[in-house]
Amino acid sequence: LTGLRTLNISTNNIVNLPIGFTRLDLLRDLDASYNDLVSLQNLCPMSEMRALQVLNVAGNGLQSLPPDIGQLPVIEKLYLNENALRHLPPEIGNLSSVIELNLDENQLVALPHEIGKMSTLEVLNFNQNQLADLPNEIYLLPLKMFGIDDNPLDAIPPNVVEGGSQEVFDHLGMRLRESQV
């Protein structure tokens, strides 16, 4: 199994990933979506998963992520949607290869400012969360798709929110510029 490159264990009612997952150091694509996972601790230390490019843990019961999530060296697509996440560790900003991050349908109340360091991020979705505000640093990202629907976004003027994601994105840029003066 150590030569395994793709593993789909989705929809199997798995509660914990087996210990030793990090020994699959050639694994590029792990789909553990729609199980009953409550922790990713058995993927630690994540830095040993040197080839992992796609991690799909959507539709589980994850309430938090280990800080180790920021140690995935070549991850490009990270699907964390449909979980119970309330916060992201600041270390998520260390993921310098991520192109797509899906955080839809969680319980996020805040995003870390470090998210603005994800310099390759093109698709960021966090529809259907509990976010009252967004970090200005999102404006620094090279986003092509920005999903923000169904969040309270109380700290952003209602007319801006009603204008859609581009208006919100531009507003974050304005706030960022004002904070640097």
JSON list of N, CA and C in Angstrom, two decimals, residues 19-99:
[
{"chain": "A", "resi": 19, "resn": "ILE", "atom": "N", "xyz": [-4.32, 4.83, 12.14]},
{"chain": "A", "resi": 19, "resn": "ILE", "atom": "CA", "xyz": [-2.98, 5.32, 12.48]},
{"chain": "A", "resi": 19, "resn": "ILE", "atom": "C", "xyz": [-2.02, 4.82, 11.40]},
{"chain": "A", "resi": 20, "resn": "GLY", "atom": "N", "xyz": [-1.06, 5.63, 11.04]},
{"chain": "A", "resi": 20, "resn": "GLY", "atom": "CA", "xyz": [-0.09, 5.24, 10.03]},
{"chain": "A", "resi": 20, "resn": "GLY", "atom": "C", "xyz": [-0.37, 5.79, 8.65]},
{"chain": "A", "resi": 21, "resn": "PHE", "atom": "N", "xyz": [-1.42, 6.59, 8.52]},
{"chain": "A", "resi": 21, "resn": "PHE", "atom": "CA", "xyz": [-1.75, 7.18, 7.23]},
{"chain": "A", "resi": 21, "resn": "PHE", "atom": "C", "xyz": [-0.58, 7.96, 6.65]},
{"chain": "A", "resi": 22, "resn": "THR", "atom": "N", "xyz": [0.22, 8.56, 7.50]},
{"chain": "A", "resi": 22, "resn": "THR", "atom": "CA", "xyz": [1.33, 9.40, 7.03]},
{"chain": "A", "resi": 22, "resn": "THR", "atom": "C", "xyz": [2.41, 8.57, 6.32]},
{"chain": "A", "resi": 23, "resn": "ARG", "atom": "N", "xyz": [2.37, 7.26, 6.50]},
{"chain": "A", "resi": 23, "resn": "ARG", "atom": "CA", "xyz": [3.34, 6.41, 5.78]},
{"chain": "A", "resi": 23, "resn": "ARG", "atom": "C", "xyz": [3.00, 6.27, 4.30]},
{"chain": "A", "resi": 24, "resn": "LEU", "atom": "N", "xyz": [1.82, 6.71, 3.92]},
{"chain": "A", "resi": 24, "resn": "LEU", "atom": "CA", "xyz": [1.43, 6.70, 2.50]},
{"chain": "A", "resi": 24, "resn": "LEU", "atom": "C", "xyz": [1.99, 7.96, 1.85]},
{"chain": "A", "resi": 25, "resn": "ASP", "atom": "N", "xyz": [3.29, 8.05, 1.81]},
{"chain": "A", "resi": 25, "resn": "ASP", "atom": "CA", "xyz": [3.94, 9.30, 1.39]},
{"chain": "A", "resi": 25, "resn": "ASP", "atom": "C", "xyz": [3.89, 9.57, -0.11]},
{"chain": "A", "resi": 26, "resn": "LEU", "atom": "N", "xyz": [3.32, 8.65, -0.90]},
{"chain": "A", "resi": 26, "resn": "LEU", "atom": "CA", "xyz": [3.11, 8.90, -2.33]},
{"chain": "A", "resi": 26, "resn": "LEU", "atom": "C", "xyz": [1.66, 9.25, -2.64]},
{"chain": "A", "resi": 27, "resn": "LEU", "atom": "N", "xyz": [0.81, 9.22, -1.61]},
{"chain": "A", "resi": 27, "resn": "LEU", "atom": "CA", "xyz": [-0.61, 9.49, -1.78]},
{"chain": "A", "resi": 27, "resn": "LEU", "atom": "C", "xyz": [-0.82, 10.93, -2.26]},
{"chain": "A", "resi": 28, "resn": "ARG", "atom": "N", "xyz": [-1.52, 11.07, -3.39]},
{"chain": "A", "resi": 28, "resn": "ARG", "atom": "CA", "xyz": [-1.79, 12.39, -3.98]},
{"chain": "A", "resi": 28, "resn": "ARG", "atom": "C", "xyz": [-3.22, 12.86, -3.73]},
{"chain": "A", "resi": 29, "resn": "ASP", "atom": "N", "xyz": [-4.16, 11.92, -3.65]},
{"chain": "A", "resi": 29, "resn": "ASP", "atom": "CA", "xyz": [-5.57, 12.27, -3.58]},
{"chain": "A", "resi": 29, "resn": "ASP", "atom": "C", "xyz": [-6.23, 11.39, -2.54]},
{"chain": "A", "resi": 30, "resn": "LEU", "atom": "N", "xyz": [-6.72, 12.03, -1.47]},
{"chain": "A", "resi": 30, "resn": "LEU", "atom": "CA", "xyz": [-7.42, 11.30, -0.41]},
{"chain": "A", "resi": 30, "resn": "LEU", "atom": "C", "xyz": [-8.84, 11.84, -0.32]},
{"chain": "A", "resi": 31, "resn": "ASP", "atom": "N", "xyz": [-9.81, 10.98, -0.58]},
{"chain": "A", "resi": 31, "resn": "ASP", "atom": "CA", "xyz": [-11.21, 11.32, -0.45]},
{"chain": "A", "resi": 31, "resn": "ASP", "atom": "C", "xyz": [-11.79, 10.53, 0.71]},
{"chain": "A", "resi": 32, "resn": "ALA", "atom": "N", "xyz": [-11.96, 11.22, 1.83]},
{"chain": "A", "resi": 32, "resn": "ALA", "atom": "CA", "xyz": [-12.57, 10.62, 3.03]},
{"chain": "A", "resi": 32, "resn": "ALA", "atom": "C", "xyz": [-13.87, 11.35, 3.34]},
{"chain": "A", "resi": 33, "resn": "SER", "atom": "N", "xyz": [-14.54, 11.82, 2.30]},
{"chain": "A", "resi": 33, "resn": "SER", "atom": "CA", "xyz": [-15.76, 12.61, 2.48]},
{"chain": "A", "resi": 33, "resn": "SER", "atom": "C", "xyz": [-16.93, 11.73, 2.91]},
{"chain": "A", "resi": 34, "resn": "TYR", "atom": "N", "xyz": [-17.88, 12.39, 3.55]},
{"chain": "A", "resi": 34, "resn": "TYR", "atom": "CA", "xyz": [-19.15, 11.79, 3.94]},
{"chain": "A", "resi": 34, "resn": "TYR", "atom": "C", "xyz": [-18.96, 10.51, 4.75]},
{"chain": "A", "resi": 35, "resn": "ASN", "atom": "N", "xyz": [-18.16, 10.66, 5.78]},
{"chain": "A", "resi": 35, "resn": "ASN", "atom": "CA", "xyz": [-17.99, 9.64, 6.80]},
{"chain": "A", "resi": 35, "resn": "ASN", "atom": "C", "xyz": [-18.46, 10.26, 8.11]},
{"chain": "A", "resi": 36, "resn": "ASP", "atom": "N", "xyz": [-17.93, 9.78, 9.21]},
{"chain": "A", "resi": 36, "resn": "ASP", "atom": "CA", "xyz": [-18.28, 10.30, 10.53]},
{"chain": "A", "resi": 36, "resn": "ASP", "atom": "C", "xyz": [-17.03, 10.77, 11.27]},
{"chain": "A", "resi": 37, "resn": "LEU", "atom": "N", "xyz": [-16.06, 11.28, 10.52]},
{"chain": "A", "resi": 37, "resn": "LEU", "atom": "CA", "xyz": [-14.80, 11.72, 11.13]},
{"chain": "A", "resi": 37, "resn": "LEU", "atom": "C", "xyz": [-15.04, 12.90, 12.05]},
{"chain": "A", "resi": 38, "resn": "VAL", "atom": "N", "xyz": [-14.39, 12.86, 13.21]},
{"chain": "A", "resi": 38, "resn": "VAL", "atom": "CA", "xyz": [-14.45, 13.99, 14.14]},
{"chain": "A", "resi": 38, "resn": "VAL", "atom": "C", "xyz": [-13.07, 14.61, 14.32]},
{"chain": "A", "resi": 39, "resn": "SER", "atom": "N", "xyz": [-12.04, 13.97, 13.77]},
{"chain": "A", "resi": 39, "resn": "SER", "atom": "CA", "xyz": [-10.68, 14.47, 13.94]},
{"chain": "A", "resi": 39, "resn": "SER", "atom": "C", "xyz": [-9.81, 14.04, 12.76]},
{"chain": "A", "resi": 40, "resn": "LEU", "atom": "N", "xyz": [-8.81, 14.87, 12.47]},
{"chain": "A", "resi": 40, "resn": "LEU", "atom": "CA", "xyz": [-7.80, 14.52, 11.47]},
{"chain": "A", "resi": 40, "resn": "LEU", "atom": "C", "xyz": [-6.46, 14.22, 12.14]},
{"chain": "A", "resi": 41, "resn": "GLN", "atom": "N", "xyz": [-6.50, 13.98, 13.43]},
{"chain": "A", "resi": 41, "resn": "GLN", "atom": "CA", "xyz": [-5.27, 13.80, 14.20]},
{"chain": "A", "resi": 41, "resn": "GLN", "atom": "C", "xyz": [-4.41, 12.65, 13.67]},
{"chain": "A", "resi": 42, "resn": "ASN", "atom": "N", "xyz": [-5.02, 11.60, 13.13]},
{"chain": "A", "resi": 42, "resn": "ASN", "atom": "CA", "xyz": [-4.23, 10.48, 12.62]},
{"chain": "A", "resi": 42, "resn": "ASN", "atom": "C", "xyz": [-3.54, 10.78, 11.29]},
{"chain": "A", "resi": 43, "resn": "LEU", "atom": "N", "xyz": [-3.76, 11.99, 10.75]},
{"chain": "A", "resi": 43, "resn": "LEU", "atom": "CA", "xyz": [-3.01, 12.42, 9.56]},
{"chain": "A", "resi": 43, "resn": "LEU", "atom": "C", "xyz": [-1.76, 13.21, 9.97]},
{"chain": "A", "resi": 44, "resn": "CYS", "atom": "N", "xyz": [-1.56, 13.37, 11.26]},
{"chain": "A", "resi": 44, "resn": "CYS", "atom": "CA", "xyz": [-0.40, 14.12, 11.76]},
{"chain": "A", "resi": 44, "resn": "CYS", "atom": "C", "xyz": [0.76, 13.17, 11.99]},
{"chain": "A", "resi": 45, "resn": "PRO", "atom": "N", "xyz": [2.00, 13.59, 11.76]},
{"chain": "A", "resi": 45, "resn": "PRO", "atom": "CA", "xyz": [2.38, 14.90, 11.25]},
{"chain": "A", "resi": 45, "resn": "PRO", "atom": "C", "xyz": [2.10, 15.00, 9.74]},
{"chain": "A", "resi": 46, "resn": "MET", "atom": "N", "xyz": [1.34, 16.00, 9.37]},
{"chain": "A", "resi": 46, "resn": "MET", "atom": "CA", "xyz": [0.93, 16.16, 7.97]},
{"chain": "A", "resi": 46, "resn": "MET", "atom": "C", "xyz": [2.09, 16.48, 7.04]},
{"chain": "A", "resi": 47, "resn": "SER", "atom": "N", "xyz": [3.17, 16.97, 7.58]},
{"chain": "A", "resi": 47, "resn": "SER", "atom": "CA", "xyz": [4.34, 17.27, 6.76]},
{"chain": "A", "resi": 47, "resn": "SER", "atom": "C", "xyz": [4.90, 16.01, 6.09]},
{"chain": "A", "resi": 48, "resn": "GLU", "atom": "N", "xyz": [4.58, 14.85, 6.64]},
{"chain": "A", "resi": 48, "resn": "GLU", "atom": "CA", "xyz": [5.05, 13.59, 6.05]},
{"chain": "A", "resi": 48, "resn": "GLU", "atom": "C", "xyz": [4.23, 13.19, 4.82]},
{"chain": "A", "resi": 49, "resn": "MET", "atom": "N", "xyz": [3.10, 13.84, 4.62]},
{"chain": "A", "resi": 49, "resn": "MET", "atom": "CA", "xyz": [2.27, 13.53, 3.45]},
{"chain": "A", "resi": 49, "resn": "MET", "atom": "C", "xyz": [2.74, 14.42, 2.30]},
{"chain": "A", "resi": 50, "resn": "ARG", "atom": "N", "xyz": [3.94, 14.15, 1.87]},
{"chain": "A", "resi": 50, "resn": "ARG", "atom": "CA", "xyz": [4.67, 15.01, 0.93]},
{"chain": "A", "resi": 50, "resn": "ARG", "atom": "C", "xyz": [4.05, 15.14, -0.46]},
{"chain": "A", "resi": 51, "resn": "ALA", "atom": "N", "xyz": [3.24, 14.18, -0.87]},
{"chain": "A", "resi": 51, "resn": "ALA", "atom": "CA", "xyz": [2.69, 14.20, -2.23]},
{"chain": "A", "resi": 51, "resn": "ALA", "atom": "C", "xyz": [1.21, 14.59, -2.27]},
{"chain": "A", "resi": 52, "resn": "LEU", "atom": "N", "xyz": [0.57, 14.77, -1.11]},
{"chain": "A", "resi": 52, "resn": "LEU", "atom": "CA", "xyz": [-0.87, 14.98, -1.07]},
{"chain": "A", "resi": 52, "resn": "LEU", "atom": "C", "xyz": [-1.25, 16.32, -1.71]},
{"chain": "A", "resi": 53, "resn": "GLN", "atom": "N", "xyz": [-2.02, 16.23, -2.79]},
{"chain": "A", "resi": 53, "resn": "GLN", "atom": "CA", "xyz": [-2.47, 17.42, -3.54]},
{"chain": "A", "resi": 53, "resn": "GLN", "atom": "C", "xyz": [-3.94, 17.71, -3.33]},
{"chain": "A", "resi": 54, "resn": "VAL", "atom": "N", "xyz": [-4.74, 16.68, -3.06]},
{"chain": "A", "resi": 54, "resn": "VAL", "atom": "CA", "xyz": [-6.17, 16.84, -2.87]},
{"chain": "A", "resi": 54, "resn": "VAL", "atom": "C", "xyz": [-6.59, 16.12, -1.60]},
{"chain": "A", "resi": 55, "resn": "LEU", "atom": "N", "xyz": [-7.21, 16.89, -0.70]},
{"chain": "A", "resi": 55, "resn": "LEU", "atom": "CA", "xyz": [-7.76, 16.31, 0.53]},
{"chain": "A", "resi": 55, "resn": "LEU", "atom": "C", "xyz": [-9.23, 16.68, 0.60]},
{"chain": "A", "resi": 56, "resn": "ASN", "atom": "N", "xyz": [-10.09, 15.67, 0.56]},
{"chain": "A", "resi": 56, "resn": "ASN", "atom": "CA", "xyz": [-11.52, 15.89, 0.63]},
{"chain": "A", "resi": 56, "resn": "ASN", "atom": "C", "xyz": [-12.05, 15.22, 1.90]},
{"chain": "A", "resi": 57, "resn": "VAL", "atom": "N", "xyz": [-12.41, 16.05, 2.88]},
{"chain": "A", "resi": 57, "resn": "VAL", "atom": "CA", "xyz": [-13.01, 15.56, 4.11]},
{"chain": "A", "resi": 57, "resn": "VAL", "atom": "C", "xyz": [-14.37, 16.24, 4.32]},
{"chain": "A", "resi": 58, "resn": "ALA", "atom": "N", "xyz": [-15.04, 16.55, 3.21]},
{"chain": "A", "resi": 58, "resn": "ALA", "atom": "CA", "xyz": [-16.36, 17.17, 3.26]},
{"chain": "A", "resi": 58, "resn": "ALA", "atom": "C", "xyz": [-17.37, 16.22, 3.89]},
{"chain": "A", "resi": 59, "resn": "GLY", "atom": "N", "xyz": [-18.40, 16.80, 4.53]},
{"chain": "A", "resi": 59, "resn": "GLY", "atom": "CA", "xyz": [-19.51, 16.00, 5.01]},
{"chain": "A", "resi": 59, "resn": "GLY", "atom": "C", "xyz": [-19.18, 15.09, 6.17]},
{"chain": "A", "resi": 60, "resn": "ASN", "atom": "N", "xyz": [-18.32, 15.54, 7.04]},
{"chain": "A", "resi": 60, "resn": "ASN", "atom": "CA", "xyz": [-17.98, 14.79, 8.25]},
{"chain": "A", "resi": 60, "resn": "ASN", "atom": "C", "xyz": [-18.44, 15.60, 9.46]},
{"chain": "A", "resi": 61, "resn": "GLY", "atom": "N", "xyz": [-17.96, 15.26, 10.63]},
{"chain": "A", "resi": 61, "resn": "GLY", "atom": "CA", "xyz": [-18.33, 15.99, 11.84]},
{"chain": "A", "resi": 61, "resn": "GLY", "atom": "C", "xyz": [-17.19, 16.79, 12.41]},
{"chain": "A", "resi": 62, "resn": "LEU", "atom": "N", "xyz": [-16.27, 17.20, 11.56]},
{"chain": "A", "resi": 62, "resn": "LEU", "atom": "CA", "xyz": [-15.09, 17.93, 12.05]},
{"chain": "A", "resi": 62, "resn": "LEU", "atom": "C", "xyz": [-15.49, 19.24, 12.71]},
{"chain": "A", "resi": 63, "resn": "GLN", "atom": "N", "xyz": [-15.05, 19.44, 13.96]},
{"chain": "A", "resi": 63, "resn": "GLN", "atom": "CA", "xyz": [-15.32, 20.68, 14.67]},
{"chain": "A", "resi": 63, "resn": "GLN", "atom": "C", "xyz": [-14.09, 21.58, 14.70]},
{"chain": "A", "resi": 64, "resn": "SER", "atom": "N", "xyz": [-12.94, 21.00, 14.44]},
{"chain": "A", "resi": 64, "resn": "SER", "atom": "CA", "xyz": [-11.71, 21.79, 14.42]},
{"chain": "A", "resi": 64, "resn": "SER", "atom": "C", "xyz": [-10.69, 21.08, 13.53]},
{"chain": "A", "resi": 65, "resn": "LEU", "atom": "N", "xyz": [-9.66, 21.84, 13.17]},
{"chain": "A", "resi": 65, "resn": "LEU", "atom": "CA", "xyz": [-8.55, 21.29, 12.39]},
{"chain": "A", "resi": 65, "resn": "LEU", "atom": "C", "xyz": [-7.29, 21.38, 13.22]},
{"chain": "A", "resi": 66, "resn": "PRO", "atom": "N", "xyz": [-6.40, 20.40, 13.10]},
{"chain": "A", "resi": 66, "resn": "PRO", "atom": "CA", "xyz": [-5.15, 20.52, 13.84]},
{"chain": "A", "resi": 66, "resn": "PRO", "atom": "C", "xyz": [-4.28, 21.60, 13.21]},
{"chain": "A", "resi": 67, "resn": "PRO", "atom": "N", "xyz": [-3.48, 22.29, 14.01]},
{"chain": "A", "resi": 67, "resn": "PRO", "atom": "CA", "xyz": [-2.56, 23.29, 13.45]},
{"chain": "A", "resi": 67, "resn": "PRO", "atom": "C", "xyz": [-1.67, 22.69, 12.36]},
{"chain": "A", "resi": 68, "resn": "ASP", "atom": "N", "xyz": [-1.46, 21.39, 12.45]},
{"chain": "A", "resi": 68, "resn": "ASP", "atom": "CA", "xyz": [-0.65, 20.67, 11.47]},
{"chain": "A", "resi": 68, "resn": "ASP", "atom": "C", "xyz": [-1.17, 20.81, 10.04]},
{"chain": "A", "resi": 69, "resn": "ILE", "atom": "N", "xyz": [-2.42, 21.22, 9.88]},
{"chain": "A", "resi": 69, "resn": "ILE", "atom": "CA", "xyz": [-3.00, 21.39, 8.54]},
{"chain": "A", "resi": 69, "resn": "ILE", "atom": "C", "xyz": [-2.12, 22.31, 7.69]},
{"chain": "A", "resi": 70, "resn": "GLY", "atom": "N", "xyz": [-1.43, 23.23, 8.32]},
{"chain": "A", "resi": 70, "resn": "GLY", "atom": "CA", "xyz": [-0.56, 24.16, 7.61]},
{"chain": "A", "resi": 70, "resn": "GLY", "atom": "C", "xyz": [0.74, 23.56, 7.13]},
{"chain": "A", "resi": 71, "resn": "GLN", "atom": "N", "xyz": [0.95, 22.28, 7.41]},
{"chain": "A", "resi": 71, "resn": "GLN", "atom": "CA", "xyz": [2.20, 21.61, 7.04]},
{"chain": "A", "resi": 71, "resn": "GLN", "atom": "C", "xyz": [2.08, 20.73, 5.80]},
{"chain": "A", "resi": 72, "resn": "LEU", "atom": "N", "xyz": [0.94, 20.77, 5.13]},
{"chain": "A", "resi": 72, "resn": "LEU", "atom": "CA", "xyz": [0.78, 19.97, 3.90]},
{"chain": "A", "resi": 72, "resn": "LEU", "atom": "C", "xyz": [1.55, 20.68, 2.79]},
{"chain": "A", "resi": 73, "resn": "PRO", "atom": "N", "xyz": [2.68, 20.13, 2.37]},
{"chain": "A", "resi": 73, "resn": "PRO", "atom": "CA", "xyz": [3.60, 20.87, 1.51]},
{"chain": "A", "resi": 73, "resn": "PRO", "atom": "C", "xyz": [3.12, 21.18, 0.09]},
{"chain": "A", "resi": 74, "resn": "VAL", "atom": "N", "xyz": [2.31, 20.31, -0.53]},
{"chain": "A", "resi": 74, "resn": "VAL", "atom": "CA", "xyz": [1.93, 20.54, -1.93]},
{"chain": "A", "resi": 74, "resn": "VAL", "atom": "C", "xyz": [0.42, 20.48, -2.14]},
{"chain": "A", "resi": 75, "resn": "ILE", "atom": "N", "xyz": [-0.35, 20.64, -1.09]},
{"chain": "A", "resi": 75, "resn": "ILE", "atom": "CA", "xyz": [-1.80, 20.55, -1.21]},
{"chain": "A", "resi": 75, "resn": "ILE", "atom": "C", "xyz": [-2.32, 21.65, -2.13]},
{"chain": "A", "resi": 76, "resn": "GLU", "atom": "N", "xyz": [-3.18, 21.29, -3.07]},
{"chain": "A", "resi": 76, "resn": "GLU", "atom": "CA", "xyz": [-3.75, 22.24, -4.03]},
{"chain": "A", "resi": 76, "resn": "GLU", "atom": "C", "xyz": [-5.25, 22.43, -3.85]},
{"chain": "A", "resi": 77, "resn": "LYS", "atom": "N", "xyz": [-5.93, 21.38, -3.43]},
{"chain": "A", "resi": 77, "resn": "LYS", "atom": "CA", "xyz": [-7.38, 21.45, -3.26]},
{"chain": "A", "resi": 77, "resn": "LYS", "atom": "C", "xyz": [-7.74, 20.88, -1.89]},
{"chain": "A", "resi": 78, "resn": "LEU", "atom": "N", "xyz": [-8.47, 21.69, -1.12]},
{"chain": "A", "resi": 78, "resn": "LEU", "atom": "CA", "xyz": [-8.83, 21.31, 0.24]},
{"chain": "A", "resi": 78, "resn": "LEU", "atom": "C", "xyz": [-10.33, 21.51, 0.40]},
{"chain": "A", "resi": 79, "resn": "TYR", "atom": "N", "xyz": [-11.04, 20.40, 0.57]},
{"chain": "A", "resi": 79, "resn": "TYR", "atom": "CA", "xyz": [-12.49, 20.41, 0.69]},
{"chain": "A", "resi": 79, "resn": "TYR", "atom": "C", "xyz": [-12.87, 20.12, 2.14]},
{"chain": "A", "resi": 80, "resn": "LEU", "atom": "N", "xyz": [-13.29, 21.17, 2.83]},
{"chain": "A", "resi": 80, "resn": "LEU", "atom": "CA", "xyz": [-13.66, 21.09, 4.24]},
{"chain": "A", "resi": 80, "resn": "LEU", "atom": "C", "xyz": [-15.14, 21.42, 4.44]},
{"chain": "A", "resi": 81, "resn": "ASN", "atom": "N", "xyz": [-15.88, 21.48, 3.37]},
{"chain": "A", "resi": 81, "resn": "ASN", "atom": "CA", "xyz": [-17.29, 21.86, 3.42]},
{"chain": "A", "resi": 81, "resn": "ASN", "atom": "C", "xyz": [-18.13, 20.82, 4.16]},
{"chain": "A", "resi": 82, "resn": "GLU", "atom": "N", "xyz": [-19.29, 21.29, 4.62]},
{"chain": "A", "resi": 82, "resn": "GLU", "atom": "CA", "xyz": [-20.28, 20.44, 5.29]},
{"chain": "A", "resi": 82, "resn": "GLU", "atom": "C", "xyz": [-19.72, 19.73, 6.52]},
{"chain": "A", "resi": 83, "resn": "ASN", "atom": "N", "xyz": [-19.06, 20.51, 7.36]},
{"chain": "A", "resi": 83, "resn": "ASN", "atom": "CA", "xyz": [-18.58, 20.02, 8.64]},
{"chain": "A", "resi": 83, "resn": "ASN", "atom": "C", "xyz": [-19.16, 20.92, 9.72]},
{"chain": "A", "resi": 84, "resn": "ALA", "atom": "N", "xyz": [-18.55, 20.95, 10.88]},
{"chain": "A", "resi": 84, "resn": "ALA", "atom": "CA", "xyz": [-19.03, 21.78, 11.99]},
{"chain": "A", "resi": 84, "resn": "ALA", "atom": "C", "xyz": [-17.91, 22.71, 12.47]},
{"chain": "A", "resi": 85, "resn": "LEU", "atom": "N", "xyz": [-17.05, 23.12, 11.55]},
{"chain": "A", "resi": 85, "resn": "LEU", "atom": "CA", "xyz": [-15.92, 23.98, 11.91]},
{"chain": "A", "resi": 85, "resn": "LEU", "atom": "C", "xyz": [-16.41, 25.36, 12.36]},
{"chain": "A", "resi": 86, "resn": "ARG", "atom": "N", "xyz": [-15.88, 25.84, 13.48]},
{"chain": "A", "resi": 86, "resn": "ARG", "atom": "CA", "xyz": [-16.21, 27.18, 13.97]},
{"chain": "A", "resi": 86, "resn": "ARG", "atom": "C", "xyz": [-15.04, 28.14, 13.73]},
{"chain": "A", "resi": 87, "resn": "HIS", "atom": "N", "xyz": [-13.83, 27.61, 13.72]},
{"chain": "A", "resi": 87, "resn": "HIS", "atom": "CA", "xyz": [-12.63, 28.42, 13.53]},
{"chain": "A", "resi": 87, "resn": "HIS", "atom": "C", "xyz": [-11.64, 27.63, 12.68]},
{"chain": "A", "resi": 88, "resn": "LEU", "atom": "N", "xyz": [-10.73, 28.34, 12.05]},
{"chain": "A", "resi": 88, "resn": "LEU", "atom": "CA", "xyz": [-9.62, 27.72, 11.33]},
{"chain": "A", "resi": 88, "resn": "LEU", "atom": "C", "xyz": [-8.34, 28.10, 12.07]},
{"chain": "A", "resi": 89, "resn": "PRO", "atom": "N", "xyz": [-7.38, 27.20, 12.15]},
{"chain": "A", "resi": 89, "resn": "PRO", "atom": "CA", "xyz": [-6.12, 27.58, 12.80]},
{"chain": "A", "resi": 89, "resn": "PRO", "atom": "C", "xyz": [-5.38, 28.58, 11.92]},
{"chain": "A", "resi": 90, "resn": "PRO", "atom": "N", "xyz": [-4.66, 29.53, 12.52]},
{"chain": "A", "resi": 90, "resn": "PRO", "atom": "CA", "xyz": [-3.91, 30.51, 11.73]},
{"chain": "A", "resi": 90, "resn": "PRO", "atom": "C", "xyz": [-2.90, 29.85, 10.79]},
{"chain": "A", "resi": 91, "resn": "GLU", "atom": "N", "xyz": [-2.47, 28.65, 11.12]},
{"chain": "A", "resi": 91, "resn": "GLU", "atom": "CA", "xyz": [-1.49, 27.93, 10.30]},
{"chain": "A", "resi": 91, "resn": "GLU", "atom": "C", "xyz": [-2.02, 27.62, 8.91]},
{"chain": "A", "resi": 92, "resn": "ILE", "atom": "N", "xyz": [-3.31, 27.74, 8.70]},
{"chain": "A", "resi": 92, "resn": "ILE", "atom": "CA", "xyz": [-3.87, 27.49, 7.36]},
{"chain": "A", "resi": 92, "resn": "ILE", "atom": "C", "xyz": [-3.23, 28.45, 6.35]},
{"chain": "A", "resi": 93, "resn": "GLY", "atom": "N", "xyz": [-2.79, 29.60, 6.82]},
{"chain": "A", "resi": 93, "resn": "GLY", "atom": "CA", "xyz": [-2.13, 30.57, 5.95]},
{"chain": "A", "resi": 93, "resn": "GLY", "atom": "C", "xyz": [-0.79, 30.08, 5.40]},
{"chain": "A", "resi": 94, "resn": "ASN", "atom": "N", "xyz": [-0.24, 29.02, 5.97]},
{"chain": "A", "resi": 94, "resn": "ASN", "atom": "CA", "xyz": [1.03, 28.47, 5.48]},
{"chain": "A", "resi": 94, "resn": "ASN", "atom": "C", "xyz": [0.87, 27.62, 4.22]},
{"chain": "A", "resi": 95, "resn": "LEU", "atom": "N", "xyz": [-0.36, 27.37, 3.82]},
{"chain": "A", "resi": 95, "resn": "LEU", "atom": "CA", "xyz": [-0.61, 26.53, 2.64]},
{"chain": "A", "resi": 95, "resn": "LEU", "atom": "C", "xyz": [-0.41, 27.35, 1.37]},
{"chain": "A", "resi": 96, "resn": "SER", "atom": "N", "xyz": [0.80, 27.40, 0.94]},
{"chain": "A", "resi": 96, "resn": "SER", "atom": "CA", "xyz": [1.17, 28.28, -0.18]},
{"chain": "A", "resi": 96, "resn": "SER", "atom": "C", "xyz": [0.88, 27.69, -1.56]},
{"chain": "A", "resi": 97, "resn": "SER", "atom": "N", "xyz": [0.40, 26.45, -1.63]},
{"chain": "A", "resi": 97, "resn": "SER", "atom": "CA", "xyz": [0.09, 25.83, -2.93]},
{"chain": "A", "resi": 97, "resn": "SER", "atom": "C", "xyz": [-1.40, 25.67, -3.19]},
{"chain": "A", "resi": 98, "resn": "VAL", "atom": "N", "xyz": [-2.23, 26.02, -2.22]},
{"chain": "A", "resi": 98, "resn": "VAL", "atom": "CA", "xyz": [-3.67, 25.79, -2.35]},
{"chain": "A", "resi": 98, "resn": "VAL", "atom": "C", "xyz": [-4.26, 26.70, -3.42]},
{"chain": "A", "resi": 99, "resn": "ILE", "atom": "N", "xyz": [-5.00, 26.09, -4.34]},
{"chain": "A", "resi": 99, "resn": "ILE", "atom": "CA", "xyz": [-5.70, 26.81, -5.39]},
{"chain": "A", "resi": 99, "resn": "ILE", "atom": "C", "xyz": [-7.18, 26.92, -5.05]}
]
